[in-house]
Short mmCIF file of C-alpha atoms and ligand atoms in Angstrom, two decimals:
data_model
loop_
_atom_site.label_atom_id
_atom_site.label_comp_id
_atom_site.label_asym_id
_atom_site.label_seq_id
_atom_site.Cartn_x
_atom_site.Cartn_y
_atom_site.Cartn_z
CA MET A 33 16.94 25.43 -2.45
CA LYS A 34 15.52 23.16 -5.11
CA LEU A 35 14.10 19.71 -4.53
CA CYS A 36 14.16 16.92 -7.11
CA MET A 37 11.94 14.01 -6.36
CA VAL A 38 13.22 10.96 -8.22
CA GLY A 39 10.31 8.22 -8.73
CA THR A 40 6.93 9.65 -9.27
CA GLY A 41 4.66 7.03 -7.86
CA TYR A 42 2.26 6.78 -5.31
CA VAL A 43 5.16 7.92 -2.83
CA GLY A 44 7.15 10.28 -4.93
CA LEU A 45 4.12 12.11 -6.61
CA VAL A 46 2.51 12.58 -2.89
CA SER A 47 5.81 13.60 -1.28
CA GLY A 48 6.78 15.99 -4.24
CA ALA A 49 3.15 17.55 -4.27
CA CYS A 50 3.04 18.06 -0.70
CA PHE A 51 6.69 19.54 -0.37
CA ALA A 52 5.57 22.06 -3.19
CA GLU A 53 2.40 22.71 -0.96
CA THR A 54 4.68 24.00 1.71
CA GLY A 55 6.41 26.44 -0.41
CA GLN A 56 9.20 24.49 -1.81
CA SER A 57 10.28 24.35 -5.28
CA VAL A 58 9.77 20.82 -6.52
CA VAL A 59 10.67 18.97 -9.83
CA CYS A 60 9.29 15.50 -9.94
CA ALA A 61 11.41 13.15 -12.31
CA ASP A 62 10.63 9.75 -13.60
CA ILE A 63 12.02 7.60 -16.17
CA ASP A 64 8.45 6.49 -17.23
CA PRO A 65 7.74 9.02 -20.29
CA LYS A 66 3.87 8.01 -20.17
CA LYS A 67 3.46 8.96 -16.52
CA ILE A 68 5.19 12.33 -16.91
CA GLN A 69 3.12 13.08 -20.00
CA VAL A 70 -0.03 12.48 -18.01
CA LEU A 71 1.08 14.74 -15.27
CA ASN A 72 2.11 17.60 -17.82
CA GLU A 73 -1.31 17.36 -19.72
CA GLY A 74 -2.94 18.02 -15.99
CA GLY A 75 -3.80 14.40 -15.51
CA ILE A 76 -2.71 12.34 -12.30
CA PRO A 77 -1.80 8.81 -13.14
CA ILE A 78 -3.01 7.10 -9.75
CA PHE A 79 -5.97 7.60 -7.69
CA GLU A 80 -5.29 9.18 -4.19
CA PRO A 81 -8.02 11.45 -2.56
CA GLY A 82 -7.05 15.05 -2.34
CA LEU A 83 -3.86 14.80 -4.59
CA ASP A 84 -5.30 16.26 -7.77
CA ALA A 85 -6.27 19.67 -6.06
CA ILE A 86 -2.76 19.91 -4.47
CA VAL A 87 -0.78 19.02 -7.76
CA ALA A 88 -3.05 21.65 -9.90
CA ARG A 89 -2.69 24.24 -7.25
CA ASN A 90 1.16 23.83 -6.98
CA VAL A 91 1.74 23.51 -10.75
CA GLU A 92 -0.38 26.57 -11.44
CA GLN A 93 1.53 28.54 -8.98
CA GLY A 94 5.01 27.33 -10.38
CA ARG A 95 6.07 25.35 -7.55
CA LEU A 96 5.87 21.94 -8.94
CA SER A 97 6.69 20.69 -12.55
CA PHE A 98 7.61 17.07 -13.92
CA THR A 99 10.22 15.84 -16.05
CA SER A 100 11.59 12.63 -17.71
CA ASP A 101 14.98 14.21 -17.91
CA VAL A 102 16.03 12.78 -14.62
CA PRO A 103 19.72 13.93 -14.91
CA ALA A 104 18.75 17.58 -15.87
CA ALA A 105 16.41 17.71 -12.77
CA ILE A 106 19.16 16.54 -10.41
CA ARG A 107 21.72 18.92 -11.94
CA GLU A 108 19.26 21.82 -10.70
CA ALA A 109 18.86 20.40 -7.10
CA THR A 110 20.30 20.60 -3.77
CA ALA A 111 18.06 17.96 -2.12
CA VAL A 112 17.33 14.76 -4.25
CA PHE A 113 14.99 12.18 -2.87
CA CYS A 114 14.97 8.86 -4.12
CA ALA A 115 11.25 7.45 -4.28
CA VAL A 116 11.86 4.56 -6.73
CA GLY A 117 10.27 1.36 -6.33
CA THR A 118 12.02 -1.64 -4.23
CA PRO A 119 9.96 -4.67 -5.32
CA PRO A 120 10.81 -8.22 -3.97
CA ARG A 121 13.21 -10.55 -5.75
CA ALA A 122 12.25 -14.24 -6.05
CA ASP A 123 14.19 -14.80 -2.83
CA GLY A 124 12.36 -12.45 -0.86
CA GLY A 125 14.96 -9.74 -0.65
CA ALA A 126 14.44 -6.32 -2.03
CA ASP A 127 15.39 -5.46 -5.46
CA LEU A 128 17.63 -2.41 -5.28
CA SER A 129 18.24 -1.99 -8.81
CA ALA A 130 16.25 1.33 -9.23
CA VAL A 131 18.01 2.71 -6.06
CA ASP A 132 21.48 1.92 -7.35
CA ALA A 133 20.71 3.55 -10.77
CA VAL A 134 19.16 6.77 -9.08
CA ALA A 135 22.58 7.07 -6.97
CA LYS A 136 24.59 6.48 -9.97
CA THR A 137 22.79 9.12 -11.70
CA VAL A 138 23.10 11.62 -8.80
CA ALA A 139 26.74 11.11 -8.43
CA GLU A 140 27.34 11.82 -12.18
CA ASN A 141 25.28 14.79 -12.23
CA CYS A 142 25.36 16.75 -9.10
CA GLN A 143 26.48 20.35 -9.32
CA ARG A 144 27.02 21.38 -5.75
CA GLU A 145 26.99 19.84 -2.28
CA MET A 146 23.80 18.19 -1.67
CA VAL A 147 21.59 15.65 0.31
CA LEU A 148 20.70 12.54 -1.52
CA VAL A 149 17.48 11.36 0.74
CA LEU A 150 16.58 7.77 0.67
CA LYS A 151 12.93 7.50 0.96
CA SER A 152 12.06 4.33 -0.59
CA THR A 153 11.81 1.38 1.80
CA VAL A 154 15.36 -0.09 1.61
CA PRO A 155 16.93 -2.95 3.55
CA VAL A 156 19.30 -1.90 6.50
CA GLY A 157 22.99 -1.48 4.83
CA THR A 158 21.36 0.33 1.68
CA ASN A 159 22.56 3.85 3.03
CA ALA A 160 26.24 2.65 3.23
CA ARG A 161 25.83 1.03 0.18
CA VAL A 162 24.48 4.11 -1.64
CA ARG A 163 27.45 6.18 0.16
CA ARG A 164 29.73 3.74 -1.72
CA ILE A 165 28.17 4.44 -5.00
CA VAL A 166 28.54 8.28 -4.65
CA LYS A 167 31.81 8.62 -2.93
CA ASP A 168 33.58 9.78 -6.06
CA ALA A 169 31.14 12.28 -7.00
CA PRO A 170 32.61 15.54 -7.69
CA PHE A 171 30.65 17.41 -4.84
CA PRO A 172 30.03 16.02 -1.53
CA ILE A 173 26.70 14.03 -1.31
CA HIS A 174 25.13 13.50 2.11
CA VAL A 175 23.12 10.47 2.09
CA VAL A 176 20.22 10.33 4.33
CA SER A 177 17.58 7.69 5.22
CA ASN A 178 13.94 9.03 5.49
CA PRO A 179 11.72 6.13 4.99
CA GLU A 180 7.92 7.14 4.30
CA PHE A 181 5.18 5.98 6.50
CA LEU A 182 2.02 7.30 4.32
CA LYS A 183 -0.73 5.17 3.67
CA GLU A 184 -2.42 5.06 0.48
CA GLY A 185 -5.89 6.48 0.49
CA ASP A 186 -4.89 8.94 3.23
CA ALA A 187 -1.65 9.89 1.91
CA VAL A 188 -1.86 13.67 1.52
CA GLY A 189 -2.99 13.94 5.26
CA ASP A 190 -0.43 11.46 6.32
CA PHE A 191 2.42 13.37 4.76
CA LEU A 192 1.32 17.09 6.02
CA ARG A 193 0.16 15.78 9.11
CA PRO A 194 2.75 12.98 10.05
CA ASP A 195 2.65 10.92 13.27
CA ARG A 196 6.72 11.13 12.94
CA ILE A 197 9.10 11.83 10.64
CA VAL A 198 12.17 9.14 10.71
CA VAL A 199 15.65 10.81 9.77
CA GLY A 200 18.76 8.62 9.78
CA CYS A 201 21.77 10.81 9.05
CA ASP A 202 25.49 10.99 10.78
CA ALA A 203 25.20 12.49 14.15
CA ASP A 204 27.82 15.13 13.27
CA ASP A 205 26.27 16.03 9.68
CA ALA A 206 25.24 19.57 10.22
CA PHE A 207 24.53 20.02 6.50
CA ALA A 208 22.09 17.29 6.30
CA LYS A 209 20.31 18.03 9.46
CA GLN A 210 19.85 21.52 8.59
CA ILE A 211 18.28 20.77 5.28
CA MET A 212 16.03 17.91 6.63
CA SER A 213 14.80 20.34 9.58
CA ARG A 214 14.14 22.98 7.05
CA LEU A 215 12.13 20.75 4.75
CA TYR A 216 9.97 19.22 7.59
CA HIS A 217 9.69 22.25 9.60
CA PRO A 218 6.06 23.15 8.04
CA VAL A 219 4.62 19.83 8.87
CA SER A 220 6.19 20.18 12.42
CA LEU A 221 4.83 23.49 13.41
CA ASP A 222 2.84 22.42 16.47
CA LYS A 223 5.59 19.91 17.96
CA ASP A 224 8.95 18.54 16.57
CA ARG A 225 7.93 15.54 14.86
CA ILE A 226 11.57 14.50 13.55
CA VAL A 227 12.88 11.30 15.24
CA TRP A 228 16.58 11.52 14.45
CA MET A 229 18.73 8.41 14.35
CA ASP A 230 21.49 6.59 12.67
CA PRO A 231 20.74 5.52 9.15
CA ALA A 232 20.71 1.72 9.97
CA SER A 233 18.18 2.32 12.76
CA ALA A 234 15.97 4.47 10.23
CA GLU A 235 16.05 1.80 7.74
CA LEU A 236 15.20 -1.06 10.07
CA THR A 237 12.46 1.31 11.68
CA LYS A 238 10.50 1.35 8.49
CA TYR A 239 10.36 -2.66 8.14
CA VAL A 240 9.78 -3.15 11.85
CA SER A 241 6.81 -0.82 11.84
CA ASN A 242 5.21 -2.64 8.77
CA THR A 243 6.13 -6.04 10.05
CA MET A 244 4.44 -5.22 13.50
CA LEU A 245 1.18 -3.99 11.82
CA ALA A 246 1.16 -7.20 9.59
CA MET A 247 1.74 -9.33 12.52
CA ARG A 248 -1.33 -8.02 14.42
CA ILE A 249 -3.39 -8.55 11.34
CA SER A 250 -2.25 -11.98 10.84
CA PHE A 251 -2.54 -13.03 14.37
CA MET A 252 -6.05 -11.83 14.22
CA ASN A 253 -6.79 -13.79 11.07
CA GLU A 254 -5.62 -16.92 12.93
CA ILE A 255 -7.87 -16.29 15.85
CA ALA A 256 -10.79 -15.71 13.25
CA LEU A 257 -10.08 -19.21 12.17
CA LEU A 258 -10.13 -20.24 15.58
CA CYS A 259 -13.42 -18.60 16.17
CA GLU A 260 -15.06 -20.36 13.43
CA ARG A 261 -14.00 -23.68 15.15
CA VAL A 262 -14.95 -22.84 18.61
CA GLY A 263 -18.12 -20.73 18.11
CA ALA A 264 -16.47 -17.45 19.13
CA ASP A 265 -17.15 -14.23 17.49
CA ILE A 266 -13.83 -12.32 16.26
CA HIS A 267 -15.73 -8.89 16.66
CA ALA A 268 -16.44 -9.59 20.34
CA VAL A 269 -12.76 -10.75 20.64
CA ARG A 270 -11.57 -7.55 18.79
CA PHE A 271 -13.51 -5.32 21.26
CA GLY A 272 -12.50 -7.14 24.08
CA VAL A 273 -8.61 -7.27 23.20
CA GLY A 274 -8.55 -3.62 21.72
CA SER A 275 -10.16 -2.05 24.75
CA ASP A 276 -6.75 -2.68 26.62
CA ASP A 277 -4.89 0.62 26.43
CA ARG A 278 -1.67 -1.53 25.91
CA ILE A 279 -2.79 -3.06 22.93
CA GLY A 280 -5.37 -0.47 21.23
CA PRO A 281 -7.84 -1.14 18.57
CA LYS A 282 -6.16 -0.46 15.41
CA PHE A 283 -5.05 -3.18 12.88
CA LEU A 284 -6.99 -5.71 14.63
CA TYR A 285 -9.57 -6.44 11.83
CA ALA A 286 -9.83 -9.96 10.52
CA GLY A 287 -10.08 -10.24 6.65
CA PRO A 288 -8.88 -12.05 3.70
CA GLY A 289 -5.23 -11.46 4.52
CA TYR A 290 -3.36 -8.18 4.15
CA GLY A 291 -2.06 -6.99 0.80
CA GLY A 292 -0.36 -3.97 -0.94
CA SER A 293 2.68 -3.02 -2.15
CA CYS A 294 4.35 -2.60 1.27
CA PHE A 295 3.25 -5.12 3.97
CA PRO A 296 3.97 -8.34 2.07
CA LYS A 297 7.37 -7.53 0.44
CA ASP A 298 8.41 -5.89 3.57
CA VAL A 299 7.86 -8.59 5.87
CA LYS A 300 9.49 -11.02 3.43
CA ALA A 301 12.62 -8.48 2.95
CA LEU A 302 12.88 -8.20 6.86
CA VAL A 303 12.89 -12.14 7.21
CA HIS A 304 15.66 -11.89 4.34
CA THR A 305 17.78 -9.62 6.07
CA GLY A 306 17.67 -11.61 8.96
CA ARG A 307 18.78 -14.68 7.14
CA ASP A 308 21.54 -12.74 5.64
CA HIS A 309 22.80 -12.08 9.10
CA GLY A 310 22.20 -15.64 10.02
CA LEU A 311 19.25 -14.98 12.11
CA GLU A 312 15.80 -16.47 11.46
CA LEU A 313 13.06 -13.93 12.52
CA GLU A 314 10.45 -16.63 13.43
CA LEU A 315 7.45 -14.28 14.13
CA ALA A 316 7.96 -12.34 10.64
CA ALA A 317 8.38 -15.41 8.82
CA THR A 318 5.30 -17.03 10.41
CA THR A 319 3.30 -13.56 9.88
CA ASP A 320 4.09 -14.01 5.98
CA ARG A 321 3.01 -17.58 5.92
CA VAL A 322 -0.10 -17.17 8.00
CA ASN A 323 -0.92 -14.33 5.41
CA ASP A 324 -0.41 -16.61 2.22
CA ARG A 325 -2.66 -19.08 3.98
CA GLN A 326 -5.42 -16.45 4.84
CA LYS A 327 -5.49 -15.33 1.19
CA GLY A 328 -6.94 -18.66 0.34
CA VAL A 329 -9.58 -18.24 2.94
CA LEU A 330 -12.39 -17.19 0.64
CA PHE A 331 -11.89 -19.49 -2.18
CA ARG A 332 -11.67 -22.41 0.57
CA LYS A 333 -14.93 -21.24 1.81
CA LEU A 334 -16.35 -21.31 -2.04
CA LYS A 335 -15.04 -24.74 -2.64
CA SER A 336 -16.58 -26.12 0.47
CA HIS A 337 -19.99 -24.56 -0.54
CA PHE A 338 -20.00 -25.49 -4.08
CA THR A 339 -17.41 -28.55 -4.31
CA ASP A 340 -17.30 -28.05 -8.12
CA LEU A 341 -16.91 -24.54 -9.24
CA ARG A 342 -16.63 -25.05 -13.12
CA GLY A 343 -19.04 -22.85 -14.70
CA LYS A 344 -20.05 -21.07 -11.63
CA ARG A 345 -20.39 -17.32 -11.85
CA ILE A 346 -18.59 -15.51 -8.95
CA ALA A 347 -18.98 -11.81 -8.36
CA VAL A 348 -16.36 -9.97 -6.80
CA TRP A 349 -16.93 -6.66 -5.06
CA GLY A 350 -13.67 -4.68 -4.70
CA VAL A 351 -10.37 -5.59 -6.45
CA SER A 352 -7.66 -2.85 -4.93
CA PHE A 353 -6.13 -4.13 -1.73
CA LYS A 354 -7.94 -1.60 0.27
CA PRO A 355 -10.48 1.18 -0.21
CA LYS A 356 -9.56 4.68 -1.22
CA THR A 357 -6.78 3.47 -3.73
CA ASP A 358 -6.69 2.02 -7.37
CA ASP A 359 -3.67 0.02 -6.16
CA ILE A 360 -4.06 -3.87 -6.90
CA ARG A 361 -0.59 -4.74 -5.88
CA GLU A 362 -0.59 -8.27 -3.95
CA ALA A 363 -4.46 -7.56 -3.41
CA PRO A 364 -6.24 -10.41 -1.64
CA ALA A 365 -8.71 -10.19 -4.63
CA LEU A 366 -6.09 -11.28 -7.25
CA THR A 367 -5.48 -14.45 -5.25
CA LEU A 368 -9.01 -15.16 -5.27
CA ILE A 369 -9.66 -14.40 -9.04
CA ASP A 370 -6.74 -16.52 -9.95
CA ALA A 371 -7.92 -19.45 -8.11
CA LEU A 372 -11.22 -19.14 -9.47
CA LEU A 373 -10.09 -18.97 -12.82
CA ALA A 374 -7.76 -21.90 -12.42
CA ASP A 375 -10.78 -23.89 -11.27
CA GLY A 376 -12.94 -23.10 -14.07
CA ALA A 377 -15.30 -20.44 -12.80
CA GLU A 378 -16.35 -17.28 -14.49
CA VAL A 379 -15.51 -14.02 -12.54
CA VAL A 380 -17.38 -10.75 -13.01
CA ALA A 381 -15.96 -8.04 -10.94
CA HIS A 382 -16.54 -4.28 -9.93
CA ASP A 383 -14.18 -1.97 -8.23
CA PRO A 384 -14.97 2.04 -8.03
CA GLU A 385 -11.19 2.84 -9.07
CA ALA A 386 -8.98 -0.09 -9.41
CA GLU A 387 -10.86 -1.39 -12.78
CA GLU A 388 -8.05 -0.03 -15.17
CA ASN A 389 -5.17 -1.79 -13.00
CA ALA A 390 -7.07 -4.88 -13.13
CA LYS A 391 -7.98 -4.84 -16.77
CA LYS A 392 -4.11 -4.54 -17.47
CA LEU A 393 -3.64 -7.63 -15.41
CA TYR A 394 -6.55 -9.81 -16.57
CA GLY A 395 -7.47 -8.58 -20.13
CA ASP A 396 -10.68 -10.32 -20.83
CA ARG A 397 -10.11 -13.21 -18.79
CA ILE A 398 -12.54 -11.78 -16.28
CA ARG A 399 -15.71 -9.50 -16.97
CA PHE A 400 -15.30 -5.96 -15.48
CA VAL A 401 -18.69 -4.01 -15.02
CA GLU A 402 -19.51 -0.27 -14.24
CA LYS A 403 -22.20 -0.73 -11.72
CA ALA A 404 -21.68 -2.92 -8.61
CA TYR A 405 -25.20 -4.81 -9.13
CA GLU A 406 -24.34 -5.79 -12.51
CA ALA A 407 -21.67 -7.98 -11.42
CA ALA A 408 -24.18 -9.86 -9.12
CA GLU A 409 -26.52 -10.35 -11.78
CA GLY A 410 -26.89 -14.34 -12.35
CA ALA A 411 -24.03 -14.96 -9.90
CA ASP A 412 -23.87 -17.85 -8.11
CA ALA A 413 -22.11 -16.06 -5.17
CA LEU A 414 -20.90 -12.74 -4.42
CA CYS A 415 -17.73 -12.16 -2.42
CA LEU A 416 -16.87 -8.83 -0.70
CA LEU A 417 -13.19 -8.20 -0.80
CA THR A 418 -12.62 -4.44 -0.53
CA GLU A 419 -14.85 -2.57 2.06
CA TRP A 420 -15.32 0.64 -0.26
CA ARG A 421 -18.03 2.78 1.41
CA GLN A 422 -20.56 2.18 -1.47
CA TYR A 423 -20.62 -1.69 -0.58
CA GLN A 424 -21.32 -1.03 2.98
CA ASN A 425 -25.03 -1.10 2.93
CA PRO A 426 -26.63 -2.63 -0.55
CA ASP A 427 -29.95 -3.30 -1.24
CA PHE A 428 -29.95 -7.08 -0.25
CA GLU A 429 -33.43 -7.77 -1.69
CA ARG A 430 -32.50 -6.30 -4.84
CA LEU A 431 -29.22 -8.67 -4.71
CA LYS A 432 -31.34 -11.81 -3.87
CA SER A 433 -33.54 -10.93 -6.79
CA ILE A 434 -30.78 -10.80 -9.31
CA MET A 435 -28.48 -13.59 -8.10
CA ARG A 436 -28.73 -17.10 -9.35
CA GLN A 437 -28.05 -18.31 -5.76
CA PRO A 438 -27.96 -16.01 -2.72
CA VAL A 439 -24.53 -16.82 -1.43
CA LEU A 440 -22.57 -13.94 0.11
CA LEU A 441 -19.11 -14.26 1.50
CA ASP A 442 -18.03 -11.13 3.10
CA GLY A 443 -14.21 -11.04 3.21
CA ARG A 444 -14.38 -7.85 5.56
CA ASN A 445 -17.32 -8.62 7.95
CA ILE A 446 -19.01 -5.52 7.10
CA TRP A 447 -22.59 -7.46 6.49
CA SER A 448 -22.19 -9.64 9.67
CA SER A 449 -24.72 -7.95 11.84
CA TYR A 450 -27.30 -7.36 9.12
CA GLY A 451 -29.20 -10.77 10.00
CA LEU A 452 -28.52 -11.97 6.42
CA ARG A 453 -29.01 -15.75 7.04
CA ALA A 454 -32.43 -14.85 8.45
CA GLN A 455 -33.32 -12.97 5.14
CA GLY A 456 -32.50 -16.15 3.26
CA PHE A 457 -28.97 -15.70 2.33
CA THR A 458 -26.13 -18.27 2.65
CA TYR A 459 -23.95 -15.75 4.32
CA ASP A 460 -20.24 -16.26 5.69
CA GLY A 461 -17.63 -13.86 6.92
CA ILE A 462 -14.33 -14.32 8.47
CA GLY A 463 -14.55 -15.53 12.06
CA VAL A 464 -18.10 -14.21 12.73
CA GLN A 465 -21.16 -15.80 14.16
CA SER A 466 -23.96 -14.17 12.23
CA THR A 467 -27.49 -14.84 12.27
P1 LIG B 567 5.80 3.09 -7.49
O1 LIG B 567 6.02 1.83 -8.24
O2 LIG B 567 4.24 3.78 -7.65
O3 LIG B 567 6.76 4.28 -8.08
C1 LIG B 567 7.89 4.01 -8.52
C2 LIG B 567 8.33 4.97 -9.59
O4 LIG B 567 9.76 5.14 -9.65
C3 LIG B 567 7.64 4.47 -10.79
O5 LIG B 567 6.94 5.62 -11.30
C4 LIG B 567 8.89 4.26 -11.56
O6 LIG B 567 8.73 4.62 -12.97
C5 LIG B 567 9.90 5.24 -11.03
N1 LIG B 567 11.20 4.67 -11.29
C6 LIG B 567 11.76 3.61 -11.32
N2 LIG B 567 13.30 3.47 -11.53
C7 LIG B 567 13.58 4.92 -11.65
C8 LIG B 567 14.80 5.39 -11.95
N3 LIG B 567 15.95 4.97 -12.09
N4 LIG B 567 14.71 6.94 -12.15
C9 LIG B 567 13.66 7.40 -12.11
N5 LIG B 567 12.38 6.82 -11.78
C10 LIG B 567 12.35 5.37 -11.65
O7 LIG B 567 6.11 2.77 -6.17
P2 LIG B 567 5.65 3.44 -4.68
O8 LIG B 567 4.41 2.62 -4.25
O9 LIG B 567 5.75 4.95 -4.84
O10 LIG B 567 6.92 3.12 -3.66
C11 LIG B 567 8.22 3.60 -3.94
C12 LIG B 567 8.93 3.38 -2.64
O11 LIG B 567 8.28 3.55 -1.36
C13 LIG B 567 9.07 1.87 -2.31
O12 LIG B 567 10.24 1.56 -1.96
C14 LIG B 567 7.98 1.27 -1.27
O13 LIG B 567 8.32 0.33 -0.43
C15 LIG B 567 8.06 2.68 -0.33
N6 LIG B 567 6.66 3.02 0.18
C16 LIG B 567 5.43 2.98 -0.64
C17 LIG B 567 4.44 3.18 0.26
C18 LIG B 567 3.12 3.07 -0.59
O14 LIG B 567 1.98 3.08 0.00
N7 LIG B 567 3.11 2.82 -1.88
C19 LIG B 567 4.43 3.69 1.37
C20 LIG B 567 5.63 3.88 2.03
C21 LIG B 567 6.71 3.61 1.65
#
């Protein structure tokens, strides 16, 4: 059986390479010829730890290839995965034009009975919509919903050792069930990880998972603001709350707001789905609003410290939305940088992996430097946005000696226990009481 992965981005490339790693024959197809060229020349267009070795091994062993001829790749396949982008529209709903285009191409090119697996995050009802698009194809196309839960930065491990695999297909669809079981068997050897359900529930599960996680973050971010007002410490609160087994310790970290290509758009899309059906999803809508407010937190702190930011040089450490990825989509750093530029400040930024993406966005409106300390030279303040490991334990004496003013704003609270105020810094974190 041949597998075709349509869309070779963060999800498609990882999924395609990992399926190949389990012995499957996979063609990754994408309409972006530059991306395919990079891959065919042995490069990897994104930064994702561990991916390069898996891609290289599977290409070398003949199980993985790349093409920009999407129809040709579909013609060979019995399983086509759709992993194209579903970005937000202006009204918050998901833009399904790429999914529709893939469905149409599949219908026009399928050469045998096959499954079309929707791996992209798509609103409830999309499976039914895609079925309508492919219904007149010359061979039966079984449309399956299989949302992806991998995390950028840990994507390979998440794909090969998933918590669960959600598969939505008709209860009596033996053809689809057999193919999906077989494809995921290698990552379910220790226990059956497939959670079978109807397509609508599978589609909704993805949005509910992401919104639940986003909600925890927004709630803790609100509580962090309250901590600052009442003299409490968000770390202590987090430990106290997270030690309750019913709550657990994960996704309770206060910070500069969540970013990335998933949480912001998926929360908005869920709210939009609710409205489409005459239901205001209050918690989800508020989660989104709280996050928008939180993304301004470091800028507000800078404003209250300096009042006038014109001509101030602000160093930014970390532009990606989280460590171990070069992805800057919806990153809180962008909100800060945009506000600083609008206020007339000068921005000097450093990020171990996201420089290229940030340069595409900002050109020469901000200065990017190779070494983290260079960003701090002559800076009036240093803002930590992404908790890359290399920023965890910097030489603070050196920082103090090269900065124009020793002002540290720690958006991830990674320096809050270092006694930086006692060392002569103006230090502030998110909801922390530090010394
Ligand atoms: P991405 O932007 O990195 O990749 C999408 C790819 O699809 C691009 O390379 C684009 O050129 C290609 N494409 C667009 N239209 C196409 C078409 N008609 N035919 C072939 N290729 C086409 O996006 P991503 O981050 O991989 O996300 C893909 C989907 O997976 C989205 O729905 C997203 O919400 C979901 N998802 C993403 C993550 C994540 O961490 N990035 C995690 C889980 C789910």
